[in-house]
């Protein structure tokens, strides 16, 4: 028994997958096709996709946003978890990779739920904010260029409804975040965001050591002006005390 997260040996990983992974056939084929691409390591792990779909279901998500699509594997997991009239806005800049994504989204019957925006994500997110869509998203997945993570996080927090969830990928960055000699721009950007989130009172935080590390940031409901905490006004608290 251990009260620390277990080191993941190959044998234990295979076991974990064998007793929990329910990867639909179309997702398995997309993963296999992508595995032949030289950038295949950019794709999330299957158990992570399944976990994110569970989170979307748990949130009752109808409106989702993805920043970094690649060949569409994570988007497909999330889109499948949305209701028939749900929407996933998917941001990327690469036409070739997202052509594969579109093909599989069609095949899986979820293309009508996904709105692919081919433009720098920061611009797309500013556009959504400019169109009055702040506070309207239930679930946001950040998985694009790491140097812009902090900007995506701030924009996402505005786009999210209170009680909505941001998931941020690669926060353990293959272990480099904990290596003092690693000082490249991507590692520094991830480290700096991790540190910032630790002290960010706007969110409830958990860093889940699945795959390359997935941070979950739940947007807190604004505290009442009277500082009643837990969303209860001072007035309400008084009333409850009187009722006791
Ligand atoms: N979530 C995907 C999956 O699980 O299959 C993997 C995404 S991959 C790690 C990162 C993606 O971000 C690439 O497809 C890349 O084209 C895209 N990207 C890089 N810079 C971007 C930017 N400025 N705006 C939008 N997308 C960007
Ligand atoms: Ca990733």
mmCIF file of C-alpha atoms and ligand atoms in Angstrom:
data_model
loop_
_atom_site.group_PDB
_atom_site.id
_atom_site.type_symbol
_atom_site.label_atom_id
_atom_site.label_comp_id
_atom_site.label_asym_id
_atom_site.label_seq_id
_atom_site.Cartn_x
_atom_site.Cartn_y
_atom_site.Cartn_z
ATOM 1 C CA UNK A 1 0.000 0.000 0.000
ATOM 2 C CA UNK A 2 1.125 3.513 -0.649
ATOM 3 C CA UNK A 3 -0.145 6.933 0.275
ATOM 4 C CA UNK A 4 1.829 8.391 -2.640
ATOM 5 C CA UNK A 5 0.865 8.164 -6.300
ATOM 6 C CA UNK A 6 2.326 4.894 -7.548
ATOM 7 C CA UNK A 7 5.157 4.891 -10.095
ATOM 8 C CA UNK A 8 3.551 3.639 -13.294
ATOM 9 C CA UNK A 9 5.389 0.561 -14.533
ATOM 10 C CA UNK A 10 4.539 -0.819 -17.981
ATOM 11 C CA UNK A 11 2.935 -3.854 -16.381
ATOM 12 C CA UNK A 12 0.735 -1.776 -14.081
ATOM 13 C CA UNK A 13 -0.186 0.564 -16.932
ATOM 14 C CA UNK A 14 -1.261 -2.369 -19.104
ATOM 15 C CA UNK A 15 -3.338 -3.677 -16.226
ATOM 16 C CA UNK A 16 -4.969 -0.276 -15.657
ATOM 17 C CA UNK A 17 -5.954 -0.120 -19.326
ATOM 18 C CA UNK A 18 -7.128 -3.729 -19.372
ATOM 19 C CA UNK A 19 -9.617 -3.180 -16.552
ATOM 20 C CA UNK A 20 -10.814 0.333 -17.321
ATOM 21 C CA UNK A 21 -10.344 1.531 -20.887
ATOM 22 C CA UNK A 22 -13.519 1.604 -22.949
ATOM 23 C CA UNK A 23 -12.193 3.175 -26.121
ATOM 24 C CA UNK A 24 -14.742 3.158 -28.930
ATOM 25 C CA UNK A 25 -13.556 1.621 -32.188
ATOM 26 C CA UNK A 26 -13.496 4.900 -34.128
ATOM 27 C CA UNK A 27 -11.251 6.482 -31.479
ATOM 28 C CA UNK A 28 -8.953 3.464 -31.544
ATOM 29 C CA UNK A 29 -8.629 3.766 -35.332
ATOM 30 C CA UNK A 30 -7.887 7.493 -35.079
ATOM 31 C CA UNK A 31 -5.200 6.772 -32.495
ATOM 32 C CA UNK A 32 -3.685 4.086 -34.701
ATOM 33 C CA UNK A 33 -3.638 6.326 -37.761
ATOM 34 C CA UNK A 34 -2.103 9.181 -35.738
ATOM 35 C CA UNK A 35 0.556 6.868 -34.274
ATOM 36 C CA UNK A 36 2.195 6.801 -37.735
ATOM 37 C CA UNK A 37 2.690 10.580 -37.634
ATOM 38 C CA UNK A 38 6.035 11.879 -36.342
ATOM 39 C CA UNK A 39 4.167 14.170 -33.890
ATOM 40 C CA UNK A 40 1.995 11.396 -32.470
ATOM 41 C CA UNK A 41 3.270 11.997 -28.921
ATOM 42 C CA UNK A 42 1.204 15.208 -28.943
ATOM 43 C CA UNK A 43 -1.990 13.188 -28.708
ATOM 44 C CA UNK A 44 -3.473 12.652 -25.255
ATOM 45 C CA UNK A 45 -3.479 9.156 -23.756
ATOM 46 C CA UNK A 46 -6.660 7.090 -24.203
ATOM 47 C CA UNK A 47 -7.353 6.836 -20.467
ATOM 48 C CA UNK A 48 -7.052 10.616 -20.306
ATOM 49 C CA UNK A 49 -9.607 11.009 -23.094
ATOM 50 C CA UNK A 50 -11.972 8.712 -21.239
ATOM 51 C CA UNK A 51 -11.391 10.691 -18.030
ATOM 52 C CA UNK A 52 -12.116 14.006 -19.770
ATOM 53 C CA UNK A 53 -15.313 12.579 -21.261
ATOM 54 C CA UNK A 54 -16.354 11.555 -17.757
ATOM 55 C CA UNK A 55 -15.662 15.099 -16.516
ATOM 56 C CA UNK A 56 -17.744 16.590 -19.321
ATOM 57 C CA UNK A 57 -20.582 14.211 -18.469
ATOM 58 C CA UNK A 58 -20.258 14.997 -14.757
ATOM 59 C CA UNK A 59 -20.495 18.724 -15.482
ATOM 60 C CA UNK A 60 -23.522 18.198 -17.711
ATOM 61 C CA UNK A 61 -21.470 20.147 -20.257
ATOM 62 C CA UNK A 62 -23.303 21.597 -23.272
ATOM 63 C CA UNK A 63 -20.719 24.157 -24.356
ATOM 64 C CA UNK A 64 -17.073 23.155 -24.534
ATOM 65 C CA UNK A 65 -13.897 24.690 -25.918
ATOM 66 C CA UNK A 66 -10.653 23.031 -26.963
ATOM 67 C CA UNK A 67 -7.394 24.896 -27.544
ATOM 68 C CA UNK A 68 -5.118 22.599 -29.596
ATOM 69 C CA UNK A 69 -6.825 19.967 -31.752
ATOM 70 C CA UNK A 70 -4.085 18.156 -33.728
ATOM 71 C CA UNK A 71 -5.817 15.143 -35.345
ATOM 72 C CA UNK A 72 -8.925 15.528 -33.229
ATOM 73 C CA UNK A 73 -8.615 12.686 -30.718
ATOM 74 C CA UNK A 74 -9.301 14.632 -27.472
ATOM 75 C CA UNK A 75 -12.029 16.653 -29.209
ATOM 76 C CA UNK A 76 -13.726 13.433 -30.292
ATOM 77 C CA UNK A 77 -13.818 12.057 -26.741
ATOM 78 C CA UNK A 78 -15.327 15.309 -25.436
ATOM 79 C CA UNK A 79 -17.769 15.809 -28.317
ATOM 80 C CA UNK A 80 -19.156 12.306 -27.786
ATOM 81 C CA UNK A 81 -19.893 13.242 -24.168
ATOM 82 C CA UNK A 82 -21.923 16.329 -25.138
ATOM 83 C CA UNK A 83 -25.670 16.138 -25.754
ATOM 84 C CA UNK A 84 -26.984 16.175 -29.347
ATOM 85 C CA UNK A 85 -27.383 19.952 -29.265
ATOM 86 C CA UNK A 86 -24.046 20.500 -27.468
ATOM 87 C CA UNK A 87 -21.217 22.485 -29.086
ATOM 88 C CA UNK A 88 -17.447 22.181 -28.965
ATOM 89 C CA UNK A 89 -15.468 25.108 -30.347
ATOM 90 C CA UNK A 90 -12.142 23.629 -31.430
ATOM 91 C CA UNK A 91 -9.153 25.943 -32.013
ATOM 92 C CA UNK A 92 -6.083 25.134 -34.076
ATOM 93 C CA UNK A 93 -3.895 26.648 -36.806
ATOM 94 C CA UNK A 94 -2.954 23.535 -38.777
ATOM 95 C CA UNK A 95 -5.100 22.630 -41.785
ATOM 96 C CA UNK A 96 -3.429 19.293 -42.502
ATOM 97 C CA UNK A 97 -3.783 17.771 -39.031
ATOM 98 C CA UNK A 98 -7.322 19.079 -38.592
ATOM 99 C CA UNK A 99 -8.336 17.583 -41.956
ATOM 100 C CA UNK A 100 -7.771 14.181 -40.336
ATOM 101 C CA UNK A 101 -9.773 15.389 -37.337
ATOM 102 C CA UNK A 102 -12.725 16.411 -39.518
ATOM 103 C CA UNK A 103 -12.714 13.021 -41.271
ATOM 104 C CA UNK A 104 -12.991 11.120 -37.987
ATOM 105 C CA UNK A 105 -15.546 13.523 -36.492
ATOM 106 C CA UNK A 106 -17.742 12.871 -39.560
ATOM 107 C CA UNK A 107 -17.261 9.149 -39.248
ATOM 108 C CA UNK A 108 -18.132 9.212 -35.542
ATOM 109 C CA UNK A 109 -21.301 11.215 -36.222
ATOM 110 C CA UNK A 110 -20.289 14.217 -34.083
ATOM 111 C CA UNK A 111 -19.153 16.680 -36.782
ATOM 112 C CA UNK A 112 -22.350 18.719 -36.313
ATOM 113 C CA UNK A 113 -21.343 19.363 -32.684
ATOM 114 C CA UNK A 114 -17.845 20.682 -33.496
ATOM 115 C CA UNK A 115 -17.065 24.165 -34.738
ATOM 116 C CA UNK A 116 -13.411 24.191 -35.877
ATOM 117 C CA UNK A 117 -11.791 27.636 -35.857
ATOM 118 C CA UNK A 118 -8.543 27.767 -37.811
ATOM 119 C CA UNK A 119 -6.762 30.824 -36.374
ATOM 120 C CA UNK A 120 -4.363 31.580 -33.527
ATOM 121 C CA UNK A 121 -6.315 30.521 -30.457
ATOM 122 C CA UNK A 122 -5.730 33.757 -28.503
ATOM 123 C CA UNK A 123 -7.456 35.613 -31.342
ATOM 124 C CA UNK A 124 -10.386 33.184 -31.436
ATOM 125 C CA UNK A 125 -10.817 33.463 -27.661
ATOM 126 C CA UNK A 126 -10.697 37.275 -27.798
ATOM 127 C CA UNK A 127 -13.346 37.078 -30.525
ATOM 128 C CA UNK A 128 -15.603 34.962 -28.302
ATOM 129 C CA UNK A 129 -15.137 37.418 -25.429
ATOM 130 C CA UNK A 130 -15.876 40.317 -27.787
ATOM 131 C CA UNK A 131 -19.074 38.558 -28.903
ATOM 132 C CA UNK A 132 -20.336 38.521 -25.306
ATOM 133 C CA UNK A 133 -19.653 34.816 -24.663
ATOM 134 C CA UNK A 134 -17.969 35.333 -21.296
ATOM 135 C CA UNK A 135 -19.382 33.013 -18.637
ATOM 136 C CA UNK A 136 -21.012 30.643 -21.153
ATOM 137 C CA UNK A 137 -18.666 27.628 -21.341
ATOM 138 C CA UNK A 138 -18.906 24.548 -19.127
ATOM 139 C CA UNK A 139 -15.620 22.834 -19.995
ATOM 140 C CA UNK A 140 -12.376 24.062 -21.557
ATOM 141 C CA UNK A 141 -9.322 21.971 -22.484
ATOM 142 C CA UNK A 142 -6.004 23.798 -22.941
ATOM 143 C CA UNK A 143 -3.460 21.822 -24.993
ATOM 144 C CA UNK A 144 -1.757 24.128 -27.534
ATOM 145 C CA UNK A 145 1.546 26.075 -27.544
ATOM 146 C CA UNK A 146 2.864 26.098 -23.991
ATOM 147 C CA UNK A 147 4.328 29.633 -24.050
ATOM 148 C CA UNK A 148 0.779 30.979 -24.326
ATOM 149 C CA UNK A 149 -0.737 28.792 -21.606
ATOM 150 C CA UNK A 150 -1.084 31.641 -19.117
ATOM 151 C CA UNK A 151 -2.892 33.808 -21.645
ATOM 152 C CA UNK A 152 -5.214 30.919 -22.604
ATOM 153 C CA UNK A 153 -5.885 30.298 -18.921
ATOM 154 C CA UNK A 154 -6.889 33.918 -18.246
ATOM 155 C CA UNK A 155 -9.089 34.045 -21.330
ATOM 156 C CA UNK A 156 -10.616 30.658 -20.471
ATOM 157 C CA UNK A 157 -11.413 31.711 -16.929
ATOM 158 C CA UNK A 158 -13.443 34.604 -18.323
ATOM 159 C CA UNK A 159 -15.221 32.386 -20.855
ATOM 160 C CA UNK A 160 -16.122 29.780 -18.235
ATOM 161 C CA UNK A 161 -19.310 29.846 -16.184
ATOM 162 C CA UNK A 162 -18.935 29.709 -12.396
ATOM 163 C CA UNK A 163 -18.754 26.006 -11.537
ATOM 164 C CA UNK A 164 -17.240 25.253 -14.964
ATOM 165 C CA UNK A 165 -13.928 23.431 -15.396
ATOM 166 C CA UNK A 166 -10.636 24.150 -17.162
ATOM 167 C CA UNK A 167 -8.352 21.157 -17.827
ATOM 168 C CA UNK A 168 -4.729 22.004 -18.669
ATOM 169 C CA UNK A 169 -2.543 19.363 -20.291
ATOM 170 C CA UNK A 170 1.171 18.514 -19.942
ATOM 171 C CA UNK A 171 1.621 20.258 -16.608
ATOM 172 C CA UNK A 172 4.315 17.732 -15.580
ATOM 173 C CA UNK A 173 6.035 18.135 -18.988
ATOM 174 C CA UNK A 174 7.747 14.756 -19.037
ATOM 175 C CA UNK A 175 9.197 15.488 -15.578
ATOM 176 C CA UNK A 176 11.158 18.524 -16.800
ATOM 177 C CA UNK A 177 9.234 20.932 -14.543
ATOM 178 C CA UNK A 178 11.016 19.348 -11.564
ATOM 179 C CA UNK A 179 14.505 19.416 -13.137
ATOM 180 C CA UNK A 180 16.293 22.606 -11.986
ATOM 181 C CA UNK A 181 18.576 22.645 -15.043
ATOM 182 C CA UNK A 182 15.639 22.656 -17.492
ATOM 183 C CA UNK A 183 15.197 26.334 -18.372
ATOM 184 C CA UNK A 184 13.751 26.352 -21.900
ATOM 185 C CA UNK A 185 10.803 28.644 -22.605
ATOM 186 C CA UNK A 186 8.144 25.898 -22.601
ATOM 187 C CA UNK A 187 9.276 24.387 -19.294
ATOM 188 C CA UNK A 188 9.459 27.845 -17.699
ATOM 189 C CA UNK A 189 5.974 28.724 -18.970
ATOM 190 C CA UNK A 190 4.446 25.559 -17.521
ATOM 191 C CA UNK A 191 6.303 25.972 -14.216
ATOM 192 C CA UNK A 192 5.196 29.566 -13.922
ATOM 193 C CA UNK A 193 1.546 28.676 -14.602
ATOM 194 C CA UNK A 194 1.640 25.790 -12.108
ATOM 195 C CA UNK A 195 2.977 28.168 -9.449
ATOM 196 C CA UNK A 196 0.414 30.834 -10.286
ATOM 197 C CA UNK A 197 -2.500 28.383 -10.047
ATOM 198 C CA UNK A 198 -1.403 27.229 -6.599
ATOM 199 C CA UNK A 199 -2.140 30.706 -5.225
ATOM 200 C CA UNK A 200 -5.130 31.518 -7.433
ATOM 201 C CA UNK A 201 -8.187 31.981 -5.193
ATOM 202 C CA UNK A 202 -10.520 32.169 -8.193
ATOM 203 C CA UNK A 203 -10.303 28.405 -8.658
ATOM 204 C CA UNK A 204 -10.485 25.106 -6.811
ATOM 205 C CA UNK A 205 -7.389 23.175 -7.866
ATOM 206 C CA UNK A 206 -6.162 19.640 -8.436
ATOM 207 C CA UNK A 207 -3.189 18.370 -10.439
ATOM 208 C CA UNK A 208 -4.040 14.853 -11.575
ATOM 209 C CA UNK A 209 -0.986 12.709 -12.457
ATOM 210 C CA UNK A 210 -2.646 11.080 -15.455
ATOM 211 C CA UNK A 211 -0.461 10.760 -18.579
ATOM 212 C CA UNK A 212 1.741 13.923 -18.721
ATOM 213 C CA UNK A 213 -0.135 15.658 -15.880
ATOM 214 C CA UNK A 214 -3.557 17.250 -16.110
ATOM 215 C CA UNK A 215 -4.472 20.242 -13.964
ATOM 216 C CA UNK A 216 -8.129 20.727 -13.143
ATOM 217 C CA UNK A 217 -9.215 24.269 -12.271
ATOM 218 C CA UNK A 218 -12.823 24.648 -11.196
ATOM 219 C CA UNK A 219 -14.047 28.246 -11.448
ATOM 220 C CA UNK A 220 -15.366 29.287 -8.077
ATOM 221 C CA UNK A 221 -18.622 31.112 -7.702
ATOM 222 C CA UNK A 222 -17.999 34.755 -6.767
ATOM 223 C CA UNK A 223 -18.039 35.254 -3.000
ATOM 224 C CA UNK A 224 -20.976 37.311 -1.793
ATOM 225 C CA UNK A 225 -20.206 41.046 -1.398
ATOM 226 C CA UNK A 226 -20.541 40.654 2.364
ATOM 227 C CA UNK A 227 -17.792 38.031 2.338
ATOM 228 C CA UNK A 228 -20.100 35.284 3.565
ATOM 229 C CA UNK A 229 -17.934 32.615 1.824
ATOM 230 C CA UNK A 230 -19.579 29.454 0.424
ATOM 231 C CA UNK A 231 -21.988 31.659 -1.511
ATOM 232 C CA UNK A 232 -24.124 32.336 1.554
ATOM 233 C CA UNK A 233 -24.871 35.992 2.280
ATOM 234 C CA UNK A 234 -24.329 37.336 5.773
ATOM 235 C CA UNK A 235 -28.053 37.847 5.819
ATOM 236 C CA UNK A 236 -28.706 34.222 4.852
ATOM 237 C CA UNK A 237 -26.230 33.012 7.450
ATOM 238 C CA UNK A 238 -27.980 35.090 10.120
ATOM 239 C CA UNK A 239 -31.338 33.720 9.091
ATOM 240 C CA UNK A 240 -30.019 30.166 9.352
ATOM 241 C CA UNK A 241 -28.623 30.814 12.801
ATOM 242 C CA UNK A 242 -31.996 32.158 13.928
ATOM 243 C CA UNK A 243 -33.685 29.043 12.511
ATOM 244 C CA UNK A 244 -31.570 26.721 14.629
HETATM 245 N N1 LIG B 1 -5.411 17.900 -27.998
HETATM 246 C C1 LIG B 1 -4.778 17.225 -29.106
HETATM 247 C C2 LIG B 1 -4.948 15.717 -28.976
HETATM 248 O O1 LIG B 1 -5.076 15.226 -27.871
HETATM 249 O O2 LIG B 1 -4.911 15.024 -29.982
HETATM 250 C C3 LIG B 1 -3.318 17.534 -29.202
HETATM 251 C C4 LIG B 1 -2.988 19.003 -29.450
HETATM 252 S S1 LIG B 1 -1.293 19.279 -29.869
HETATM 253 C C5 LIG B 1 -0.476 18.971 -28.374
HETATM 254 C C6 LIG B 1 -1.154 21.021 -29.996
HETATM 255 C C7 LIG B 1 -1.912 21.663 -31.158
HETATM 256 O O3 LIG B 1 -1.901 23.066 -30.941
HETATM 257 C C8 LIG B 1 -1.325 21.428 -32.537
HETATM 258 O O4 LIG B 1 -2.291 20.814 -33.364
HETATM 259 C C9 LIG B 1 -0.967 22.820 -33.053
HETATM 260 O O5 LIG B 1 -1.251 23.023 -34.427
HETATM 261 C C10 LIG B 1 -1.881 23.700 -32.199
HETATM 262 N N2 LIG B 1 -1.391 25.078 -32.025
HETATM 263 C C11 LIG B 1 -0.107 25.508 -31.865
HETATM 264 N N3 LIG B 1 -0.080 26.835 -31.728
HETATM 265 C C12 LIG B 1 -1.361 27.257 -31.789
HETATM 266 C C13 LIG B 1 -1.993 28.529 -31.710
HETATM 267 N N4 LIG B 1 -1.281 29.651 -31.533
HETATM 268 N N5 LIG B 1 -3.332 28.601 -31.831
HETATM 269 C C14 LIG B 1 -4.077 27.471 -31.993
HETATM 270 N N6 LIG B 1 -3.530 26.242 -32.070
HETATM 271 C C15 LIG B 1 -2.201 26.135 -31.972
HETATM 272 CA CA1 LIG B 2 -0.944 17.488 -24.803
#
